[in-house]
Structure formats: C-alpha cells, structure tokens
Amino acid sequence: MRRALAAGLAVGTAVGLWWGAGSCGKGGAASGPRDSSVPTTEEREALFPADMGPDTIDVTAYPAPQQENYRLFVEKCSLCHTLARPINSPLVDASTWGRYVRRMHGKNQVRHGGLLLSGEEAKRVIAFLAFDSRERKIKRAEEFQSLQADLLMRFDLAVRDRYKRNAEVGRTSSQESAPYVGDR
Ligand code: HEC
C-alpha cells in the first residue's frame, strides 16, 4: 500500500473551506468560484484528480539547492504528463516518492528507451519531492486538504461528464450504424 495523506477524509468541511479561500484553483489564481458544473477541456482529459490542480510551485522561499532540484523536477517530470500530477499528489514521504520515481524511470525506459534520471538526479528529485511535501502538505495541511477535496469533487464531476458524453456518442453512433442483419 502506498502511504498517502488521507485525502478524502475531510471532504465535507474542506469543500466549505475552499469556497471560502477561493485561491486553490488552477495556478492558484482562481478569481472566485466558477461554474464547476462545466468541466474545462483539461478537466475532461484528466486521469487523476491531481491533474486538475496547479501545475507550478512557488519555490521562491525554498533553500537554493531545493530551487535547483525543482528545476530538474520540472524538466524531467513533465515529459509524459502534466506537472500537476506529482504536484497535487497526496504522496508525502521520501521512501514512497522513491518508489514512484523508480516507477516513472521504468516507464521512461519503455516509452523512450533511455534513462530518465541518473542516480544522482533521482536523489535530487526525491529530495525535492520530500522537502516540498513537508512544506506544502504537512506544514500547511489544512490548505492542502481543502485543495484535495476540491480536486476530488471536480474530478468526480468531470468523470460524470465524460460518462454522459460517451453515452451520448454511443447513442448517436448506434442510431447511425448499419441495420441489423444478424440472425438473433
Ligand atoms: C515516461 C513517461 C513518464 C515520465 C517521464 C514521468 N511519468 Fe509519472 N506517470 C506516467 C504515467 C503513464 C502515469 C499513469 C499512471 C501510472 O501508470 O502510474 C504516471 C503517473 C504518475 C503519478 C500518479 C501515480 C498514482 O498512482 O497516483 C505520479 C505521482 C507521477 N506520475 C509522478 C512522476 C514524477 C515525480 C516524475 C518525474 C520523476 C514522473 N512522474 C515522470 C508516466 C511518466
């Protein structure tokens, strides 16, 4: 089992917090509650709730070496998916991040036939992920939990929307398909 913050636990209260805070939307630049019953294209394509969140981290207050590590993380971890995926992931501790980074490394070998990171670079990315998780997800747990709750809620809406669209496409194409010629 992966160790992660219990993201969904505080949904009820956290959703309220989010609407109050109004600052946890994409890029942290939400200008008040938007009509969340209409998912954006990005949201429709999201595979993980995390994909719908901010895709940058403000590292200006982080120590210089972690700012360097952040740049490496941005370069390497955005090759196949949005950076929002790791940034808003509930994963926290270094050993869990280590497992995921190794897994991504394996995927890169399959997909691009090369190494994603040298051993040294992998250590730096893991160090960054663990440091940043402490700063944003543990020290500011309430804020992070309300973001998680918001993402789960929006993901749920987007999945429903996707389902509805697929059902509509299915209906249209079955109407347009060739007449049934089978024997049962
Ligand atoms: C070669 C392509 C590729 C690269 C490069 C890559 N990823 Fe991924 N990542 C994926 C795919 C595909 C998924 C979809 C889910 C899965 O198969 O785990 C994923 C999923 C994830 C998830 C969600 C997993 C879950 O189950 O919650 C996280 C977190 C993640 N990646 C982090 C990273 C980090 C950190 C890096 C940089 C070290 C990275 N990824 C680089 C392909 C990649």
PDB file of C-alpha atoms and ligand atoms in Angstrom:
ATOM      1  CA  MET A   1       0.000   0.000   0.000  1.00  0.00           C
ATOM      2  CA  ARG A   2       1.260   3.442  -0.765  1.00  0.00           C
ATOM      3  CA  ARG A   3       1.352   5.827   2.114  1.00  0.00           C
ATOM      4  CA  ALA A   4      -0.548   8.973   1.396  1.00  0.00           C
ATOM      5  CA  LEU A   5      -2.381  11.630   3.300  1.00  0.00           C
ATOM      6  CA  ALA A   6      -5.960  10.622   3.906  1.00  0.00           C
ATOM      7  CA  ALA A   7      -7.066  12.902   1.131  1.00  0.00           C
ATOM      8  CA  GLY A   8     -10.755  12.325   1.151  1.00  0.00           C
ATOM      9  CA  LEU A   9     -11.411  12.361   4.874  1.00  0.00           C
ATOM     10  CA  ALA A  10     -12.201  15.980   5.432  1.00  0.00           C
ATOM     11  CA  VAL A  11     -14.233  16.479   2.282  1.00  0.00           C
ATOM     12  CA  GLY A  12     -17.318  17.945   3.926  1.00  0.00           C
ATOM     13  CA  THR A  13     -15.632  20.713   5.857  1.00  0.00           C
ATOM     14  CA  ALA A  14     -12.791  21.206   3.414  1.00  0.00           C
ATOM     15  CA  VAL A  15     -15.081  21.930   0.487  1.00  0.00           C
ATOM     16  CA  GLY A  16     -16.542  24.769   2.519  1.00  0.00           C
ATOM     17  CA  LEU A  17     -13.036  25.996   3.292  1.00  0.00           C
ATOM     18  CA  TRP A  18     -12.144  26.004  -0.373  1.00  0.00           C
ATOM     19  CA  TRP A  19     -15.064  28.102  -1.435  1.00  0.00           C
ATOM     20  CA  GLY A  20     -14.152  30.473   1.351  1.00  0.00           C
ATOM     21  CA  ALA A  21     -10.485  30.626   0.401  1.00  0.00           C
ATOM     22  CA  GLY A  22     -11.068  30.977  -3.329  1.00  0.00           C
ATOM     23  CA  SER A  23      -7.365  30.627  -4.074  1.00  0.00           C
ATOM     24  CA  CYS A  24      -6.816  26.963  -4.773  1.00  0.00           C
ATOM     25  CA  GLY A  25      -7.885  26.792  -8.406  1.00  0.00           C
ATOM     26  CA  LYS A  26      -5.577  26.137 -11.305  1.00  0.00           C
ATOM     27  CA  GLY A  27      -2.334  28.023 -10.781  1.00  0.00           C
ATOM     28  CA  GLY A  28      -3.697  29.344  -7.508  1.00  0.00           C
ATOM     29  CA  ALA A  29      -5.212  32.208  -9.442  1.00  0.00           C
ATOM     30  CA  ALA A  30      -8.916  31.461  -9.133  1.00  0.00           C
ATOM     31  CA  SER A  31     -10.911  34.660  -9.099  1.00  0.00           C
ATOM     32  CA  GLY A  32     -13.800  33.301  -7.075  1.00  0.00           C
ATOM     33  CA  PRO A  33     -15.997  30.253  -7.512  1.00  0.00           C
ATOM     34  CA  ARG A  34     -16.510  29.384 -11.160  1.00  0.00           C
ATOM     35  CA  ASP A  35     -19.293  27.275 -12.592  1.00  0.00           C
ATOM     36  CA  SER A  36     -17.823  23.909 -11.681  1.00  0.00           C
ATOM     37  CA  SER A  37     -20.669  22.014 -13.346  1.00  0.00           C
ATOM     38  CA  VAL A  38     -18.958  22.794 -16.672  1.00  0.00           C
ATOM     39  CA  PRO A  39     -15.606  20.974 -16.765  1.00  0.00           C
ATOM     40  CA  THR A  40     -12.808  22.543 -18.829  1.00  0.00           C
ATOM     41  CA  THR A  41     -11.107  20.565 -21.601  1.00  0.00           C
ATOM     42  CA  GLU A  42      -8.161  19.882 -19.302  1.00  0.00           C
ATOM     43  CA  GLU A  43     -10.502  18.566 -16.672  1.00  0.00           C
ATOM     44  CA  ARG A  44     -12.235  16.309 -19.159  1.00  0.00           C
ATOM     45  CA  GLU A  45      -8.894  14.793 -20.061  1.00  0.00           C
ATOM     46  CA  ALA A  46      -7.600  14.433 -16.519  1.00  0.00           C
ATOM     47  CA  LEU A  47      -6.686  10.894 -15.496  1.00  0.00           C
ATOM     48  CA  PHE A  48      -6.080  11.747 -11.836  1.00  0.00           C
ATOM     49  CA  PRO A  49      -7.773  14.340  -9.620  1.00  0.00           C
ATOM     50  CA  ALA A  50      -4.281  15.799  -9.157  1.00  0.00           C
ATOM     51  CA  ASP A  51      -4.132  16.629 -12.876  1.00  0.00           C
ATOM     52  CA  MET A  52      -6.714  19.349 -12.311  1.00  0.00           C
ATOM     53  CA  GLY A  53      -4.729  21.322  -9.765  1.00  0.00           C
ATOM     54  CA  PRO A  54      -1.974  23.945 -10.022  1.00  0.00           C
ATOM     55  CA  ASP A  55       0.968  22.899 -12.191  1.00  0.00           C
ATOM     56  CA  THR A  56       3.668  25.076 -10.667  1.00  0.00           C
ATOM     57  CA  ILE A  57       5.080  25.507  -7.167  1.00  0.00           C
ATOM     58  CA  ASP A  58       6.197  28.823  -5.750  1.00  0.00           C
ATOM     59  CA  VAL A  59       9.691  27.881  -4.602  1.00  0.00           C
ATOM     60  CA  THR A  60      10.999  31.415  -4.007  1.00  0.00           C
ATOM     61  CA  ALA A  61      11.157  30.815  -0.247  1.00  0.00           C
ATOM     62  CA  TYR A  62      12.856  27.413  -0.596  1.00  0.00           C
ATOM     63  CA  PRO A  63      16.614  26.981   0.022  1.00  0.00           C
ATOM     64  CA  ALA A  64      18.731  27.482  -3.130  1.00  0.00           C
ATOM     65  CA  PRO A  65      19.618  23.781  -3.585  1.00  0.00           C
ATOM     66  CA  GLN A  66      15.907  22.878  -3.476  1.00  0.00           C
ATOM     67  CA  GLN A  67      15.204  25.548  -6.085  1.00  0.00           C
ATOM     68  CA  GLU A  68      17.791  23.852  -8.300  1.00  0.00           C
ATOM     69  CA  ASN A  69      16.182  20.490  -7.628  1.00  0.00           C
ATOM     70  CA  TYR A  70      12.814  21.978  -8.524  1.00  0.00           C
ATOM     71  CA  ARG A  71      14.122  22.949 -11.961  1.00  0.00           C
ATOM     72  CA  LEU A  72      15.284  19.372 -12.527  1.00  0.00           C
ATOM     73  CA  PHE A  73      11.901  18.076 -11.389  1.00  0.00           C
ATOM     74  CA  VAL A  74      10.121  20.454 -13.811  1.00  0.00           C
ATOM     75  CA  GLU A  75      12.320  19.338 -16.688  1.00  0.00           C
ATOM     76  CA  LYS A  76      12.060  15.587 -16.103  1.00  0.00           C
ATOM     77  CA  CYS A  77       8.652  15.026 -14.629  1.00  0.00           C
ATOM     78  CA  SER A  78       6.682  16.922 -17.278  1.00  0.00           C
ATOM     79  CA  LEU A  79       7.761  14.716 -20.187  1.00  0.00           C
ATOM     80  CA  CYS A  80       4.709  12.448 -20.211  1.00  0.00           C
ATOM     81  CA  HIS A  81       2.042  14.172 -18.121  1.00  0.00           C
ATOM     82  CA  THR A  82       1.165  17.474 -16.551  1.00  0.00           C
ATOM     83  CA  LEU A  83       3.329  18.514 -13.598  1.00  0.00           C
ATOM     84  CA  ALA A  84       0.089  18.971 -11.726  1.00  0.00           C
ATOM     85  CA  ARG A  85       0.022  15.190 -11.300  1.00  0.00           C
ATOM     86  CA  PRO A  86       3.004  14.945  -8.943  1.00  0.00           C
ATOM     87  CA  ILE A  87       2.459  18.462  -7.513  1.00  0.00           C
ATOM     88  CA  ASN A  88      -1.033  17.686  -6.216  1.00  0.00           C
ATOM     89  CA  SER A  89      -0.418  14.048  -5.440  1.00  0.00           C
ATOM     90  CA  PRO A  90      -1.185  13.056  -1.849  1.00  0.00           C
ATOM     91  CA  LEU A  91       2.186  11.243  -1.637  1.00  0.00           C
ATOM     92  CA  VAL A  92       4.395  12.667   1.080  1.00  0.00           C
ATOM     93  CA  ASP A  93       7.392  10.750   2.376  1.00  0.00           C
ATOM     94  CA  ALA A  94      10.750  10.201   0.708  1.00  0.00           C
ATOM     95  CA  SER A  95      10.553   6.399   0.561  1.00  0.00           C
ATOM     96  CA  THR A  96       7.157   6.447  -1.173  1.00  0.00           C
ATOM     97  CA  TRP A  97       8.350   9.141  -3.564  1.00  0.00           C
ATOM     98  CA  GLY A  98      11.419   6.991  -4.201  1.00  0.00           C
ATOM     99  CA  ARG A  99       9.218   4.111  -5.311  1.00  0.00           C
ATOM    100  CA  TYR A 100       7.214   6.332  -7.632  1.00  0.00           C
ATOM    101  CA  VAL A 101      10.276   7.958  -9.144  1.00  0.00           C
ATOM    102  CA  ARG A 102      11.693   4.483  -9.862  1.00  0.00           C
ATOM    103  CA  ARG A 103       8.382   3.521 -11.444  1.00  0.00           C
ATOM    104  CA  MET A 104       8.433   6.620 -13.692  1.00  0.00           C
ATOM    105  CA  HIS A 105      12.003   5.801 -14.524  1.00  0.00           C
ATOM    106  CA  GLY A 106      10.900   2.369 -15.728  1.00  0.00           C
ATOM    107  CA  LYS A 107       8.107   3.878 -17.804  1.00  0.00           C
ATOM    108  CA  ASN A 108      10.592   6.182 -19.461  1.00  0.00           C
ATOM    109  CA  GLN A 109      12.732   3.215 -20.489  1.00  0.00           C
ATOM    110  CA  VAL A 110       9.692   1.573 -22.016  1.00  0.00           C
ATOM    111  CA  ARG A 111       8.445   4.700 -23.738  1.00  0.00           C
ATOM    112  CA  HIS A 112      11.621   6.489 -24.763  1.00  0.00           C
ATOM    113  CA  GLY A 113      14.190   3.715 -24.458  1.00  0.00           C
ATOM    114  CA  GLY A 114      16.506   5.738 -22.242  1.00  0.00           C
ATOM    115  CA  LEU A 115      17.215   6.694 -18.656  1.00  0.00           C
ATOM    116  CA  LEU A 116      15.006   9.401 -17.219  1.00  0.00           C
ATOM    117  CA  LEU A 117      17.441  10.316 -14.449  1.00  0.00           C
ATOM    118  CA  SER A 118      20.961   9.433 -13.368  1.00  0.00           C
ATOM    119  CA  GLY A 119      21.274   8.030  -9.831  1.00  0.00           C
ATOM    120  CA  GLU A 120      22.371  11.458  -8.609  1.00  0.00           C
ATOM    121  CA  GLU A 121      19.480  13.225 -10.342  1.00  0.00           C
ATOM    122  CA  ALA A 122      16.962  10.733  -8.948  1.00  0.00           C
ATOM    123  CA  LYS A 123      18.208  11.547  -5.425  1.00  0.00           C
ATOM    124  CA  ARG A 124      17.779  15.262  -6.077  1.00  0.00           C
ATOM    125  CA  VAL A 125      14.245  14.876  -7.433  1.00  0.00           C
ATOM    126  CA  ILE A 126      13.252  12.662  -4.491  1.00  0.00           C
ATOM    127  CA  ALA A 127      14.828  15.124  -2.038  1.00  0.00           C
ATOM    128  CA  PHE A 128      12.827  17.917  -3.614  1.00  0.00           C
ATOM    129  CA  LEU A 129       9.552  15.984  -3.562  1.00  0.00           C
ATOM    130  CA  ALA A 130      10.010  15.071   0.115  1.00  0.00           C
ATOM    131  CA  PHE A 131      11.019  18.611   1.114  1.00  0.00           C
ATOM    132  CA  ASP A 132       8.180  20.204  -0.813  1.00  0.00           C
ATOM    133  CA  SER A 133       5.656  17.690   0.543  1.00  0.00           C
ATOM    134  CA  ARG A 134       6.692  18.658   4.064  1.00  0.00           C
ATOM    135  CA  GLU A 135       6.327  22.356   3.310  1.00  0.00           C
ATOM    136  CA  ARG A 136       3.017  22.286   1.472  1.00  0.00           C
ATOM    137  CA  LYS A 137       1.247  19.109   2.519  1.00  0.00           C
ATOM    138  CA  ILE A 138       2.264  18.690   6.174  1.00  0.00           C
ATOM    139  CA  LYS A 139       3.054  22.171   7.489  1.00  0.00           C
ATOM    140  CA  ARG A 140       0.082  23.643   5.604  1.00  0.00           C
ATOM    141  CA  ALA A 141      -2.054  20.529   5.881  1.00  0.00           C
ATOM    142  CA  GLU A 142      -5.381  22.306   6.101  1.00  0.00           C
ATOM    143  CA  GLU A 143      -4.822  24.220   2.898  1.00  0.00           C
ATOM    144  CA  PHE A 144      -3.598  21.106   1.113  1.00  0.00           C
ATOM    145  CA  GLN A 145      -6.518  19.009   2.347  1.00  0.00           C
ATOM    146  CA  SER A 146      -9.013  21.543   1.088  1.00  0.00           C
ATOM    147  CA  LEU A 147      -7.280  21.556  -2.284  1.00  0.00           C
ATOM    148  CA  GLN A 148      -7.505  17.759  -2.343  1.00  0.00           C
ATOM    149  CA  ALA A 149     -11.196  17.871  -1.537  1.00  0.00           C
ATOM    150  CA  ASP A 150     -11.770  20.406  -4.295  1.00  0.00           C
ATOM    151  CA  LEU A 151      -9.855  18.305  -6.813  1.00  0.00           C
ATOM    152  CA  LEU A 152     -11.771  15.168  -5.888  1.00  0.00           C
ATOM    153  CA  MET A 153     -15.050  16.981  -6.281  1.00  0.00           C
ATOM    154  CA  ARG A 154     -14.122  18.448  -9.665  1.00  0.00           C
ATOM    155  CA  PHE A 155     -12.702  15.122 -10.854  1.00  0.00           C
ATOM    156  CA  ASP A 156     -15.914  13.408  -9.910  1.00  0.00           C
ATOM    157  CA  LEU A 157     -17.910  15.963 -11.926  1.00  0.00           C
ATOM    158  CA  ALA A 158     -15.583  15.615 -14.906  1.00  0.00           C
ATOM    159  CA  VAL A 159     -15.829  11.826 -14.839  1.00  0.00           C
ATOM    160  CA  ARG A 160     -19.614  12.045 -14.790  1.00  0.00           C
ATOM    161  CA  ASP A 161     -19.491  14.493 -17.678  1.00  0.00           C
ATOM    162  CA  ARG A 162     -17.178  12.171 -19.622  1.00  0.00           C
ATOM    163  CA  TYR A 163     -19.509   9.276 -18.941  1.00  0.00           C
ATOM    164  CA  LYS A 164     -22.504  11.264 -20.130  1.00  0.00           C
ATOM    165  CA  ARG A 165     -20.716  12.324 -23.307  1.00  0.00           C
ATOM    166  CA  ASN A 166     -19.631   8.770 -24.059  1.00  0.00           C
ATOM    167  CA  ALA A 167     -23.181   7.582 -23.557  1.00  0.00           C
ATOM    168  CA  GLU A 168     -24.409  10.277 -25.991  1.00  0.00           C
ATOM    169  CA  VAL A 169     -21.792   9.331 -28.589  1.00  0.00           C
ATOM    170  CA  GLY A 170     -22.775   5.684 -28.156  1.00  0.00           C
ATOM    171  CA  ARG A 171     -26.441   6.517 -28.696  1.00  0.00           C
ATOM    172  CA  THR A 172     -25.765   8.581 -31.822  1.00  0.00           C
ATOM    173  CA  SER A 173     -23.453   6.049 -33.396  1.00  0.00           C
ATOM    174  CA  SER A 174     -25.820   3.179 -32.737  1.00  0.00           C
ATOM    175  CA  GLN A 175     -28.584   5.161 -34.461  1.00  0.00           C
ATOM    176  CA  GLU A 176     -26.315   5.742 -37.421  1.00  0.00           C
ATOM    177  CA  SER A 177     -24.886   2.252 -37.628  1.00  0.00           C
ATOM    178  CA  ALA A 178     -25.815  -0.231 -40.360  1.00  0.00           C
ATOM    179  CA  PRO A 179     -29.137  -2.053 -39.959  1.00  0.00           C
ATOM    180  CA  TYR A 180     -29.007  -5.259 -38.021  1.00  0.00           C
ATOM    181  CA  VAL A 181     -28.516  -8.225 -40.330  1.00  0.00           C
ATOM    182  CA  GLY A 182     -27.692 -10.979 -37.869  1.00  0.00           C
ATOM    183  CA  ASP A 183     -29.939 -13.948 -37.154  1.00  0.00           C
ATOM    184  CA  ARG A 184     -30.625 -13.264 -33.467  1.00  0.00           C
TER     185      ARG A 184
HETATM  186  C1  HEC B   1       7.896   8.151 -19.462  1.00  0.00           C
HETATM  187  C2  HEC B   1       6.734   8.842 -19.073  1.00  0.00           C
HETATM  188  C3  HEC B   1       6.671   9.412 -17.661  1.00  0.00           C
HETATM  189  C4  HEC B   1       7.597  10.233 -17.042  1.00  0.00           C
HETATM  190  C5  HEC B   1       8.886  10.776 -17.596  1.00  0.00           C
HETATM  191  C6  HEC B   1       7.060  10.503 -15.717  1.00  0.00           C
HETATM  192  N1  HEC B   1       5.847   9.887 -15.553  1.00  0.00           N
HETATM  193 FE1  HEC B   1       4.664   9.968 -13.924  1.00  0.00          FE
HETATM  194  N2  HEC B   1       3.259   8.800 -14.845  1.00  0.00           N
HETATM  195  C7  HEC B   1       3.378   8.284 -16.113  1.00  0.00           C
HETATM  196  C8  HEC B   1       2.189   7.516 -16.435  1.00  0.00           C
HETATM  197  C9  HEC B   1       1.930   6.785 -17.759  1.00  0.00           C
HETATM  198  C10 HEC B   1       1.329   7.605 -15.308  1.00  0.00           C
HETATM  199  C11 HEC B   1      -0.088   6.976 -15.223  1.00  0.00           C
HETATM  200  C12 HEC B   1      -0.335   6.115 -14.059  1.00  0.00           C
HETATM  201  C13 HEC B   1       0.620   5.009 -13.835  1.00  0.00           C
HETATM  202  O1  HEC B   1       0.748   4.159 -14.720  1.00  0.00           O
HETATM  203  O2  HEC B   1       1.245   5.029 -12.758  1.00  0.00           O
HETATM  204  C14 HEC B   1       2.053   8.404 -14.322  1.00  0.00           C
HETATM  205  C15 HEC B   1       1.548   8.717 -13.065  1.00  0.00           C
HETATM  206  C16 HEC B   1       2.218   9.473 -12.124  1.00  0.00           C
HETATM  207  C17 HEC B   1       1.717   9.732 -10.767  1.00  0.00           C
HETATM  208  C18 HEC B   1       0.377   9.268 -10.202  1.00  0.00           C
HETATM  209  C19 HEC B   1       0.533   7.859  -9.784  1.00  0.00           C
HETATM  210  C20 HEC B   1      -0.554   7.351  -8.870  1.00  0.00           C
HETATM  211  O3  HEC B   1      -0.848   6.147  -8.971  1.00  0.00           O
HETATM  212  O4  HEC B   1      -1.070   8.123  -8.050  1.00  0.00           O
HETATM  213  C21 HEC B   1       2.678  10.467 -10.125  1.00  0.00           C
HETATM  214  C22 HEC B   1       2.622  10.967  -8.696  1.00  0.00           C
HETATM  215  C23 HEC B   1       3.778  10.651 -11.070  1.00  0.00           C
HETATM  216  N3  HEC B   1       3.453  10.055 -12.269  1.00  0.00           N
HETATM  217  C24 HEC B   1       4.938  11.326 -10.757  1.00  0.00           C
HETATM  218  C25 HEC B   1       6.006  11.490 -11.640  1.00  0.00           C
HETATM  219  C26 HEC B   1       7.265  12.102 -11.272  1.00  0.00           C
HETATM  220  C27 HEC B   1       7.619  12.631  -9.897  1.00  0.00           C
HETATM  221  C28 HEC B   1       8.041  12.090 -12.398  1.00  0.00           C
HETATM  222  C29 HEC B   1       9.464  12.572 -12.537  1.00  0.00           C
HETATM  223  C30 HEC B   1      10.429  11.835 -11.770  1.00  0.00           C
HETATM  224  C31 HEC B   1       7.274  11.453 -13.462  1.00  0.00           C
HETATM  225  N4  HEC B   1       6.044  11.106 -12.963  1.00  0.00           N
HETATM  226  C32 HEC B   1       7.716  11.253 -14.756  1.00  0.00           C
HETATM  227  C33 HEC B   1       4.437   8.461 -16.975  1.00  0.00           C
HETATM  228  C34 HEC B   1       5.571   9.204 -16.715  1.00  0.00           C
END
